[in-house]
Amino acid sequence: SAVISQKPSRDICQRGTSLTIQCQVDSQVTMMFWYRQQPGQSLTLIATANQGSEATYESGFVIDKFPISRPNLTFSTLTVSNMSPEDSSIYLCSVADSRGYTFGSGTRLTVV
Amino acid sequence: SQQGEEDPQALSIQEGENATMNCSYKTSINNLQWYRQNSGRGLVHLILIRSNEREKHSGRLRVTLDTSKKSSSLLITASRAADTASYFCATDSTDSWGKLQFGAGTQVVVTP
């Protein structure tokens, strides 16, 4: 399966600021996704990161709050904008290809 | 939104006992997967069962899938303290390959 490097692993941020999370994949993959896991909850899909075009967002998530870039088939970023304490969560990227499904190690975000 | 429902929400057993958890889902699927997560850390992929399969084994894990009932079960035999974790089912629907819908999760505690 693919190998994903996700950075940062954790961060503590002030409210009102933004944080950009990066995921680097060791091979080209078509399908790349971003998930959020709120404290004590399961994972919820934020969006599909599309290479060369705008991301496709799930219900309840908007581009202004979670802008996503996908400049090529091995890299994507998720920005959490204008953060509030409610954004404190684990954010994970994921890829799916013929070899299976792989998740990044996650970014634990705490907003104070 | 989460597609899967899992039960029980929490399970406490002693080492050596078996642990069984169930997952139900709503749509047609390509496959169903089970993941483990230790203390809010990264996801560990345990097993994938395809929609045309009914049962699958991997070490101490046994997964069943009943597509007519849209349900799956995960059995962990001879549990160990190291099995203490949260377990999530996730489905890959036929209309959106690669995007996973996660169940609410079962928190398993195995005491020595």
CSV table of N, CA, C and O in Angstrom, one decimal, chain A:
chain,number,residue,atom,x,y,z
A,1,SER,N,0.8,-1.2,0.0
A,1,SER,CA,0.0,0.0,0.0
A,1,SER,C,0.9,1.3,0.0
A,1,SER,O,2.1,1.2,0.2
A,2,ALA,N,0.2,2.4,-0.3
A,2,ALA,CA,0.9,3.7,-0.3
A,2,ALA,C,1.4,4.0,1.1
A,2,ALA,O,0.9,3.6,2.1
A,3,VAL,N,2.4,4.9,1.1
A,3,VAL,CA,3.0,5.4,2.4
A,3,VAL,C,2.7,6.9,2.4
A,3,VAL,O,3.1,7.6,1.4
A,4,ILE,N,2.1,7.4,3.4
A,4,ILE,CA,1.8,8.8,3.5
A,4,ILE,C,2.6,9.4,4.7
A,4,ILE,O,2.7,8.9,5.8
A,5,SER,N,3.2,10.6,4.4
A,5,SER,CA,3.8,11.4,5.4
A,5,SER,C,2.9,12.6,5.7
A,5,SER,O,2.7,13.4,4.8
A,6,GLN,N,2.4,12.7,6.9
A,6,GLN,CA,1.5,13.9,7.2
A,6,GLN,C,2.2,14.7,8.3
A,6,GLN,O,2.7,14.3,9.3
A,7,LYS,N,2.1,16.0,8.0
A,7,LYS,CA,2.8,17.0,8.9
A,7,LYS,C,1.9,18.2,9.1
A,7,LYS,O,1.1,18.6,8.2
A,8,PRO,N,1.9,18.9,10.3
A,8,PRO,CA,2.5,18.4,11.5
A,8,PRO,C,1.8,17.3,12.2
A,8,PRO,O,0.6,17.1,11.9
A,9,SER,N,2.4,16.7,13.2
A,9,SER,CA,1.7,15.6,13.9
A,9,SER,C,0.7,16.2,14.9
A,9,SER,O,-0.3,15.6,15.3
A,10,ARG,N,1.1,17.4,15.4
A,10,ARG,CA,0.3,18.0,16.4
A,10,ARG,C,0.6,19.5,16.4
A,10,ARG,O,1.7,19.9,16.0
A,11,ASP,N,-0.4,20.3,16.8
A,11,ASP,CA,-0.1,21.7,17.0
A,11,ASP,C,-1.1,22.3,17.9
A,11,ASP,O,-2.3,21.8,18.0
A,12,ILE,N,-0.7,23.4,18.6
A,12,ILE,CA,-1.6,24.2,19.5
A,12,ILE,C,-1.6,25.6,18.9
A,12,ILE,O,-0.6,26.2,18.7
A,13,CYS,N,-2.8,26.0,18.5
A,13,CYS,CA,-2.9,27.3,17.8
A,13,CYS,C,-3.9,28.2,18.5
A,13,CYS,O,-4.8,27.8,19.2
A,14,GLN,N,-3.6,29.5,18.3
A,14,GLN,CA,-4.5,30.5,18.8
A,14,GLN,C,-5.8,30.7,18.0
A,14,GLN,O,-5.7,30.5,16.7
A,15,ARG,N,-6.9,31.0,18.6
A,15,ARG,CA,-8.1,31.2,17.9
A,15,ARG,C,-7.9,32.3,16.9
A,15,ARG,O,-7.2,33.3,17.2
A,16,GLY,N,-8.6,32.2,15.8
A,16,GLY,CA,-8.5,33.3,14.7
A,16,GLY,C,-7.4,33.1,13.7
A,16,GLY,O,-7.3,33.7,12.7
A,17,THR,N,-6.4,32.2,14.0
A,17,THR,CA,-5.3,31.9,13.1
A,17,THR,C,-5.7,30.7,12.2
A,17,THR,O,-6.8,30.1,12.3
A,18,SER,N,-4.8,30.4,11.3
A,18,SER,CA,-5.0,29.3,10.4
A,18,SER,C,-3.8,28.3,10.5
A,18,SER,O,-2.7,28.7,10.8
A,19,LEU,N,-4.1,27.1,10.2
A,19,LEU,CA,-3.1,26.0,10.2
A,19,LEU,C,-3.2,25.2,8.9
A,19,LEU,O,-4.3,24.8,8.4
A,20,THR,N,-2.0,25.0,8.2
A,20,THR,CA,-2.0,24.2,7.0
A,20,THR,C,-1.4,22.9,7.3
A,20,THR,O,-0.3,22.8,7.9
A,21,ILE,N,-2.1,21.8,6.9
A,21,ILE,CA,-1.6,20.4,7.1
A,21,ILE,C,-1.2,19.9,5.8
A,21,ILE,O,-1.9,20.1,4.8
A,22,GLN,N,-0.1,19.2,5.8
A,22,GLN,CA,0.4,18.6,4.5
A,22,GLN,C,0.4,17.1,4.5
A,22,GLN,O,0.7,16.5,5.5
A,23,CYS,N,0.1,16.5,3.3
A,23,CYS,CA,0.3,15.1,3.2
A,23,CYS,C,1.0,14.8,1.9
A,23,CYS,O,0.7,15.3,0.8
A,24,GLN,N,2.1,14.0,2.0
A,24,GLN,CA,2.9,13.6,0.9
A,24,GLN,C,2.8,12.1,0.8
A,24,GLN,O,3.0,11.4,1.7
A,25,VAL,N,2.5,11.7,-0.4
A,25,VAL,CA,2.4,10.3,-0.7
A,25,VAL,C,3.6,9.8,-1.5
A,25,VAL,O,4.1,10.5,-2.3
A,26,ASP,N,4.0,8.5,-1.3
A,26,ASP,CA,5.2,8.0,-1.9
A,26,ASP,C,5.0,7.6,-3.4
A,26,ASP,O,5.9,7.2,-4.0
A,27,SER,N,3.8,7.7,-3.9
A,27,SER,CA,3.5,7.3,-5.2
A,27,SER,C,2.3,8.1,-5.7
A,27,SER,O,1.5,8.7,-4.9
A,28,GLN,N,2.1,8.2,-7.0
A,28,GLN,CA,1.0,8.9,-7.6
A,28,GLN,C,-0.4,8.2,-7.3
A,28,GLN,O,-0.5,7.0,-7.6
A,29,VAL,N,-1.3,8.9,-6.8
A,29,VAL,CA,-2.6,8.3,-6.5
A,29,VAL,C,-3.7,9.3,-7.0
A,29,VAL,O,-3.5,10.5,-6.8
A,30,THR,N,-4.7,8.7,-7.5
A,30,THR,CA,-5.8,9.6,-8.0
A,30,THR,C,-6.7,10.1,-6.9
A,30,THR,O,-7.0,11.2,-6.8
A,31,MET,N,-7.1,9.1,-6.0
A,31,MET,CA,-8.1,9.5,-5.0
A,31,MET,C,-7.4,9.9,-3.7
A,31,MET,O,-6.6,9.1,-3.1
A,32,MET,N,-7.7,11.1,-3.2
A,32,MET,CA,-7.1,11.6,-2.0
A,32,MET,C,-8.2,12.3,-1.2
A,32,MET,O,-9.0,13.0,-1.8
A,33,PHE,N,-8.3,12.0,0.1
A,33,PHE,CA,-9.4,12.5,0.9
A,33,PHE,C,-8.8,13.1,2.2
A,33,PHE,O,-7.8,12.8,2.7
A,34,TRP,N,-9.7,14.0,2.8
A,34,TRP,CA,-9.4,14.6,4.1
A,34,TRP,C,-10.6,14.3,5.1
A,34,TRP,O,-11.7,14.5,4.7
A,35,TYR,N,-10.2,13.8,6.3
A,35,TYR,CA,-11.2,13.5,7.3
A,35,TYR,C,-10.9,14.3,8.6
A,35,TYR,O,-9.8,14.7,8.8
A,36,ARG,N,-12.0,14.5,9.3
A,36,ARG,CA,-11.9,15.1,10.7
A,36,ARG,C,-12.4,14.1,11.7
A,36,ARG,O,-13.4,13.4,11.5
A,37,GLN,N,-11.7,14.0,12.8
A,37,GLN,CA,-12.2,13.2,14.0
A,37,GLN,C,-12.3,14.1,15.2
A,37,GLN,O,-11.2,14.5,15.8
A,38,GLN,N,-13.4,14.5,15.5
A,38,GLN,CA,-13.6,15.4,16.7
A,38,GLN,C,-13.4,14.5,18.0
A,38,GLN,O,-13.6,13.3,17.9
A,39,PRO,N,-13.1,15.1,19.1
A,39,PRO,CA,-12.8,14.4,20.3
A,39,PRO,C,-13.9,13.4,20.7
A,39,PRO,O,-15.1,13.7,20.7
A,40,GLY,N,-13.5,12.1,20.8
A,40,GLY,CA,-14.4,11.1,21.2
A,40,GLY,C,-15.4,10.6,20.1
A,40,GLY,O,-16.3,9.8,20.4
A,41,GLN,N,-15.1,11.1,18.9
A,41,GLN,CA,-16.1,10.8,17.8
A,41,GLN,C,-15.4,9.9,16.8
A,41,GLN,O,-14.2,9.6,16.9
A,42,SER,N,-16.2,9.6,15.8
A,42,SER,CA,-15.6,8.8,14.7
A,42,SER,C,-15.1,9.8,13.6
A,42,SER,O,-15.1,11.0,13.8
A,43,LEU,N,-14.7,9.2,12.5
A,43,LEU,CA,-14.2,10.0,11.4
A,43,LEU,C,-15.3,10.5,10.5
A,43,LEU,O,-16.2,9.7,10.1
A,44,THR,N,-15.2,11.7,10.1
A,44,THR,CA,-16.1,12.3,9.1
A,44,THR,C,-15.4,12.8,7.9
A,44,THR,O,-14.4,13.6,8.1
A,45,LEU,N,-15.8,12.5,6.7
A,45,LEU,CA,-15.2,13.0,5.5
A,45,LEU,C,-15.4,14.5,5.3
A,45,LEU,O,-16.5,14.9,5.4
A,46,ILE,N,-14.3,15.2,5.1
A,46,ILE,CA,-14.4,16.7,4.9
A,46,ILE,C,-14.6,16.9,3.4
A,46,ILE,O,-15.5,17.6,2.9
A,47,ALA,N,-13.7,16.3,2.6
A,47,ALA,CA,-13.7,16.6,1.1
A,47,ALA,C,-12.8,15.6,0.4
A,47,ALA,O,-11.9,14.9,1.0
A,48,THR,N,-13.0,15.6,-0.9
A,48,THR,CA,-12.1,14.8,-1.8
A,48,THR,C,-11.2,15.9,-2.5
A,48,THR,O,-11.7,16.9,-3.0
A,49,ALA,N,-9.9,15.6,-2.4
A,49,ALA,CA,-9.0,16.5,-3.0
A,49,ALA,C,-8.7,16.1,-4.4
A,49,ALA,O,-8.3,15.0,-4.7
A,50,ASN,N,-9.1,17.0,-5.4
A,50,ASN,CA,-9.0,16.7,-6.8
A,50,ASN,C,-7.8,17.3,-7.4
A,50,ASN,O,-7.6,18.5,-7.2
A,51,GLN,N,-7.0,16.6,-8.1
A,51,GLN,CA,-5.8,17.1,-8.7
A,51,GLN,C,-6.1,18.1,-9.8
A,51,GLN,O,-6.9,17.7,-10.8
A,52,GLY,N,-5.7,19.3,-9.7
A,52,GLY,CA,-5.9,20.3,-10.8
A,52,GLY,C,-7.2,21.0,-10.8
A,52,GLY,O,-7.5,21.7,-11.7
A,53,SER,N,-8.1,20.7,-9.8
A,53,SER,CA,-9.4,21.3,-9.8
A,53,SER,C,-9.8,21.5,-8.3
A,53,SER,O,-9.1,21.0,-7.4
A,54,GLU,N,-10.9,22.2,-8.1
A,54,GLU,CA,-11.3,22.5,-6.8
A,54,GLU,C,-11.8,21.2,-6.1
A,54,GLU,O,-12.3,20.3,-6.7
A,55,ALA,N,-11.6,21.2,-4.8
A,55,ALA,CA,-12.0,20.0,-4.0
A,55,ALA,C,-13.5,19.9,-4.0
A,55,ALA,O,-14.2,20.9,-4.1
A,56,THR,N,-13.9,18.7,-3.7
A,56,THR,CA,-15.4,18.4,-3.6
A,56,THR,C,-15.7,18.2,-2.1
A,56,THR,O,-15.2,17.3,-1.5
A,57,TYR,N,-16.5,19.1,-1.6
A,57,TYR,CA,-16.8,19.1,-0.1
A,57,TYR,C,-18.0,18.4,0.2
A,57,TYR,O,-19.0,18.4,-0.5
A,58,GLU,N,-18.0,17.7,1.4
A,58,GLU,CA,-19.2,17.1,1.9
A,58,GLU,C,-20.1,18.1,2.6
A,58,GLU,O,-19.7,19.2,2.9
A,59,SER,N,-21.3,17.7,2.8
A,59,SER,CA,-22.3,18.5,3.4
A,59,SER,C,-21.7,19.0,4.8
A,59,SER,O,-21.3,18.1,5.6
A,60,GLY,N,-21.8,20.3,5.1
A,60,GLY,CA,-21.4,20.8,6.3
A,60,GLY,C,-20.0,21.4,6.3
A,60,GLY,O,-19.6,21.9,7.3
A,61,PHE,N,-19.3,21.2,5.2
A,61,PHE,CA,-17.9,21.7,5.1
A,61,PHE,C,-17.8,22.6,3.9
A,61,PHE,O,-18.4,22.3,2.8
A,62,VAL,N,-17.2,23.7,4.0
A,62,VAL,CA,-17.1,24.7,3.0
A,62,VAL,C,-15.6,25.1,2.7
A,62,VAL,O,-14.8,25.0,3.6
A,63,ILE,N,-15.4,25.6,1.5
A,63,ILE,CA,-14.1,25.9,1.0
A,63,ILE,C,-13.5,27.0,1.8
A,63,ILE,O,-12.2,27.0,2.0
A,64,ASP,N,-14.2,28.0,2.2
A,64,ASP,CA,-13.7,29.1,2.9
A,64,ASP,C,-13.1,28.7,4.2
A,64,ASP,O,-12.1,29.3,4.7
A,65,LYS,N,-13.7,27.7,4.9
A,65,LYS,CA,-13.2,27.3,6.2
A,65,LYS,C,-12.1,26.2,6.0
A,65,LYS,O,-11.1,26.2,6.8
A,66,PHE,N,-12.2,25.4,5.0
A,66,PHE,CA,-11.2,24.3,4.8
A,66,PHE,C,-10.7,24.3,3.4
A,66,PHE,O,-10.9,23.3,2.6
A,67,PRO,N,-9.9,25.3,3.0
A,67,PRO,CA,-9.4,25.3,1.6
A,67,PRO,C,-8.4,24.1,1.5
A,67,PRO,O,-7.6,23.8,2.4
A,68,ILE,N,-8.4,23.5,0.3
A,68,ILE,CA,-7.6,22.3,0.0
A,68,ILE,C,-6.9,22.6,-1.3
A,68,ILE,O,-7.5,23.1,-2.2
A,69,SER,N,-5.6,22.2,-1.3
A,69,SER,CA,-4.9,22.3,-2.5
A,69,SER,C,-4.4,20.8,-2.9
A,69,SER,O,-4.2,20.0,-2.1
A,70,ARG,N,-4.3,20.6,-4.2
A,70,ARG,CA,-3.8,19.3,-4.7
A,70,ARG,C,-3.1,19.6,-6.0
A,70,ARG,O,-3.6,19.4,-7.1
A,71,PRO,N,-1.9,20.1,-5.9
A,71,PRO,CA,-1.1,20.5,-7.1
A,71,PRO,C,-0.7,19.4,-8.0
A,71,PRO,O,-0.4,19.6,-9.2
A,72,ASN,N,-0.5,18.2,-7.4
A,72,ASN,CA,-0.1,17.0,-8.2
A,72,ASN,C,-0.7,15.8,-7.6
A,72,ASN,O,-1.4,15.8,-6.6
A,73,LEU,N,-0.3,14.6,-8.1
A,73,LEU,CA,-0.9,13.3,-7.6
A,73,LEU,C,-0.2,12.8,-6.4
A,73,LEU,O,-0.6,11.7,-6.0
A,74,THR,N,0.7,13.5,-5.8
A,74,THR,CA,1.4,12.9,-4.6
A,74,THR,C,1.3,13.9,-3.4
A,74,THR,O,1.8,13.5,-2.4
A,75,PHE,N,0.7,15.0,-3.6
A,75,PHE,CA,0.7,16.0,-2.5
A,75,PHE,C,-0.6,16.7,-2.3
A,75,PHE,O,-1.3,17.0,-3.3
A,76,SER,N,-1.0,17.0,-1.1
A,76,SER,CA,-2.2,17.8,-0.8
A,76,SER,C,-2.0,18.5,0.5
A,76,SER,O,-1.3,18.1,1.4
A,77,THR,N,-2.7,19.7,0.6
A,77,THR,CA,-2.7,20.4,1.9
A,77,THR,C,-4.2,20.7,2.2
A,77,THR,O,-5.0,20.9,1.3
A,78,LEU,N,-4.4,20.7,3.5
A,78,LEU,CA,-5.7,21.2,4.1
A,78,LEU,C,-5.4,22.3,5.0
A,78,LEU,O,-4.5,22.2,5.9
A,79,THR,N,-6.1,23.4,4.8
A,79,THR,CA,-5.9,24.5,5.8
A,79,THR,C,-7.2,24.7,6.6
A,79,THR,O,-8.3,24.6,6.1
A,80,VAL,N,-7.0,24.8,7.9
A,80,VAL,CA,-8.1,25.1,8.8
A,80,VAL,C,-8.1,26.6,9.1
A,80,VAL,O,-7.1,27.0,9.7
A,81,SER,N,-9.0,27.3,8.6
A,81,SER,CA,-9.0,28.8,8.6
A,81,SER,C,-9.7,29.4,9.8
A,81,SER,O,-10.7,28.8,10.3
A,82,ASN,N,-9.3,30.5,10.2
A,82,ASN,CA,-10.0,31.3,11.3
A,82,ASN,C,-10.5,30.4,12.4
A,82,ASN,O,-11.7,30.3,12.7
A,83,MET,N,-9.5,29.7,13.0
A,83,MET,CA,-9.8,28.6,13.9
A,83,MET,C,-10.5,29.1,15.2
A,83,MET,O,-10.3,30.2,15.7
A,84,SER,N,-11.4,28.2,15.7
A,84,SER,CA,-12.0,28.4,17.0
A,84,SER,C,-11.8,27.1,17.8
A,84,SER,O,-11.4,26.1,17.2
A,85,PRO,N,-12.1,27.1,19.1
A,85,PRO,CA,-11.9,25.9,19.9
A,85,PRO,C,-12.7,24.7,19.3
A,85,PRO,O,-12.2,23.5,19.5
A,86,GLU,N,-13.8,24.9,18.6
A,86,GLU,CA,-14.6,23.8,18.1
A,86,GLU,C,-13.8,23.1,17.0
A,86,GLU,O,-14.2,22.0,16.6
A,87,ASP,N,-12.8,23.7,16.4
A,87,ASP,CA,-12.0,23.0,15.4
A,87,ASP,C,-11.0,22.1,16.0
A,87,ASP,O,-10.3,21.4,15.2
A,88,SER,N,-10.9,22.0,17.3
A,88,SER,CA,-9.9,21.1,17.9
A,88,SER,C,-10.3,19.7,17.5
A,88,SER,O,-11.4,19.2,17.9
A,89,SER,N,-9.5,19.0,16.8
A,89,SER,CA,-9.8,17.7,16.3
A,89,SER,C,-8.5,17.0,15.8
A,89,SER,O,-7.5,17.6,15.8
A,90,ILE,N,-8.6,15.8,15.4
A,90,ILE,CA,-7.6,15.1,14.6
A,90,ILE,C,-8.0,15.2,13.2
A,90,ILE,O,-9.1,14.9,12.8
A,91,TYR,N,-7.1,15.6,12.3
A,91,TYR,CA,-7.3,15.7,10.9
A,91,TYR,C,-6.4,14.7,10.2
A,91,TYR,O,-5.2,14.6,10.5
A,92,LEU,N,-7.0,13.9,9.3
A,92,LEU,CA,-6.3,12.8,8.6
A,92,LEU,C,-6.5,12.9,7.1
A,92,LEU,O,-7.6,13.1,6.7
A,93,CYS,N,-5.4,12.6,6.4
A,93,CYS,CA,-5.6,12.5,5.0
A,93,CYS,C,-5.6,11.0,4.7
A,93,CYS,O,-5.2,10.2,5.5
A,94,SER,N,-6.1,10.6,3.5
A,94,SER,CA,-6.2,9.2,3.1
A,94,SER,C,-6.1,9.1,1.6
A,94,SER,O,-6.5,10.1,0.9
A,95,VAL,N,-5.6,8.0,1.2
A,95,VAL,CA,-5.6,7.8,-0.3
A,95,VAL,C,-6.2,6.4,-0.5
A,95,VAL,O,-6.2,5.5,0.4
A,96,ALA,N,-6.7,6.2,-1.7
A,96,ALA,CA,-7.3,4.9,-2.1
A,96,ALA,C,-6.8,4.6,-3.5
A,96,ALA,O,-6.9,5.5,-4.4
A,97,ASP,N,-6.2,3.4,-3.7
A,97,ASP,CA,-5.8,3.0,-5.0
A,97,ASP,C,-6.0,1.5,-5.1
A,97,ASP,O,-6.6,0.9,-4.2
A,98,SER,N,-5.5,0.9,-6.2
A,98,SER,CA,-5.7,-0.5,-6.4
A,98,SER,C,-5.0,-1.3,-5.3
A,98,SER,O,-5.4,-2.5,-5.1
A,99,ARG,N,-4.1,-0.8,-4.6
A,99,ARG,CA,-3.4,-1.5,-3.5
A,99,ARG,C,-4.2,-1.5,-2.2
A,99,ARG,O,-4.0,-2.3,-1.3
A,100,GLY,N,-5.2,-0.6,-2.1
A,100,GLY,CA,-5.9,-0.5,-0.9
A,100,GLY,C,-6.1,0.9,-0.4
A,100,GLY,O,-6.0,1.9,-1.2
A,101,TYR,N,-6.4,1.0,0.9
A,101,TYR,CA,-6.6,2.3,1.5
A,101,TYR,C,-5.5,2.6,2.5
A,101,TYR,O,-5.2,1.7,3.3
A,102,THR,N,-5.1,3.8,2.6
A,102,THR,CA,-4.0,4.2,3.5
A,102,THR,C,-4.4,5.5,4.2
A,102,THR,O,-4.9,6.4,3.5
A,103,PHE,N,-4.1,5.6,5.5
A,103,PHE,CA,-4.3,6.9,6.2
A,103,PHE,C,-3.0,7.5,6.6
A,103,PHE,O,-2.1,6.7,7.0
A,104,GLY,N,-2.9,8.8,6.6
A,104,GLY,CA,-1.8,9.4,7.3
A,104,GLY,C,-1.9,9.2,8.8
A,104,GLY,O,-3.0,8.8,9.3
A,105,SER,N,-0.9,9.6,9.5
A,105,SER,CA,-0.8,9.4,10.9
A,105,SER,C,-1.6,10.4,11.7
A,105,SER,O,-1.8,10.3,12.9
A,106,GLY,N,-2.1,11.4,11.0
A,106,GLY,CA,-3.0,12.4,11.7
A,106,GLY,C,-2.3,13.6,12.2
A,106,GLY,O,-1.1,13.6,12.6
A,107,THR,N,-3.1,14.7,12.3
A,107,THR,CA,-2.6,15.9,12.9
A,107,THR,C,-3.6,16.3,14.0
A,107,THR,O,-4.8,16.5,13.8
A,108,ARG,N,-3.1,16.3,15.3
A,108,ARG,CA,-3.9,16.6,16.4
A,108,ARG,C,-3.8,18.1,16.6
A,108,ARG,O,-2.8,18.6,17.0
A,109,LEU,N,-4.9,18.7,16.4
A,109,LEU,CA,-5.0,20.2,16.5
A,109,LEU,C,-5.8,20.6,17.8
A,109,LEU,O,-6.9,20.1,18.0
A,110,THR,N,-5.1,21.5,18.5
A,110,THR,CA,-5.8,22.1,19.7
A,110,THR,C,-5.8,23.6,19.5
A,110,THR,O,-4.8,24.2,19.2
A,111,VAL,N,-7.0,24.1,19.6
A,111,VAL,CA,-7.2,25.6,19.4
A,111,VAL,C,-7.5,26.2,20.8
A,111,VAL,O,-8.5,25.7,21.4
A,112,VAL,N,-6.7,27.2,21.2
A,112,VAL,CA,-6.9,27.8,22.5
A,112,VAL,C,-7.3,29.2,22.4
A,112,VAL,O,-7.2,29.8,21.3
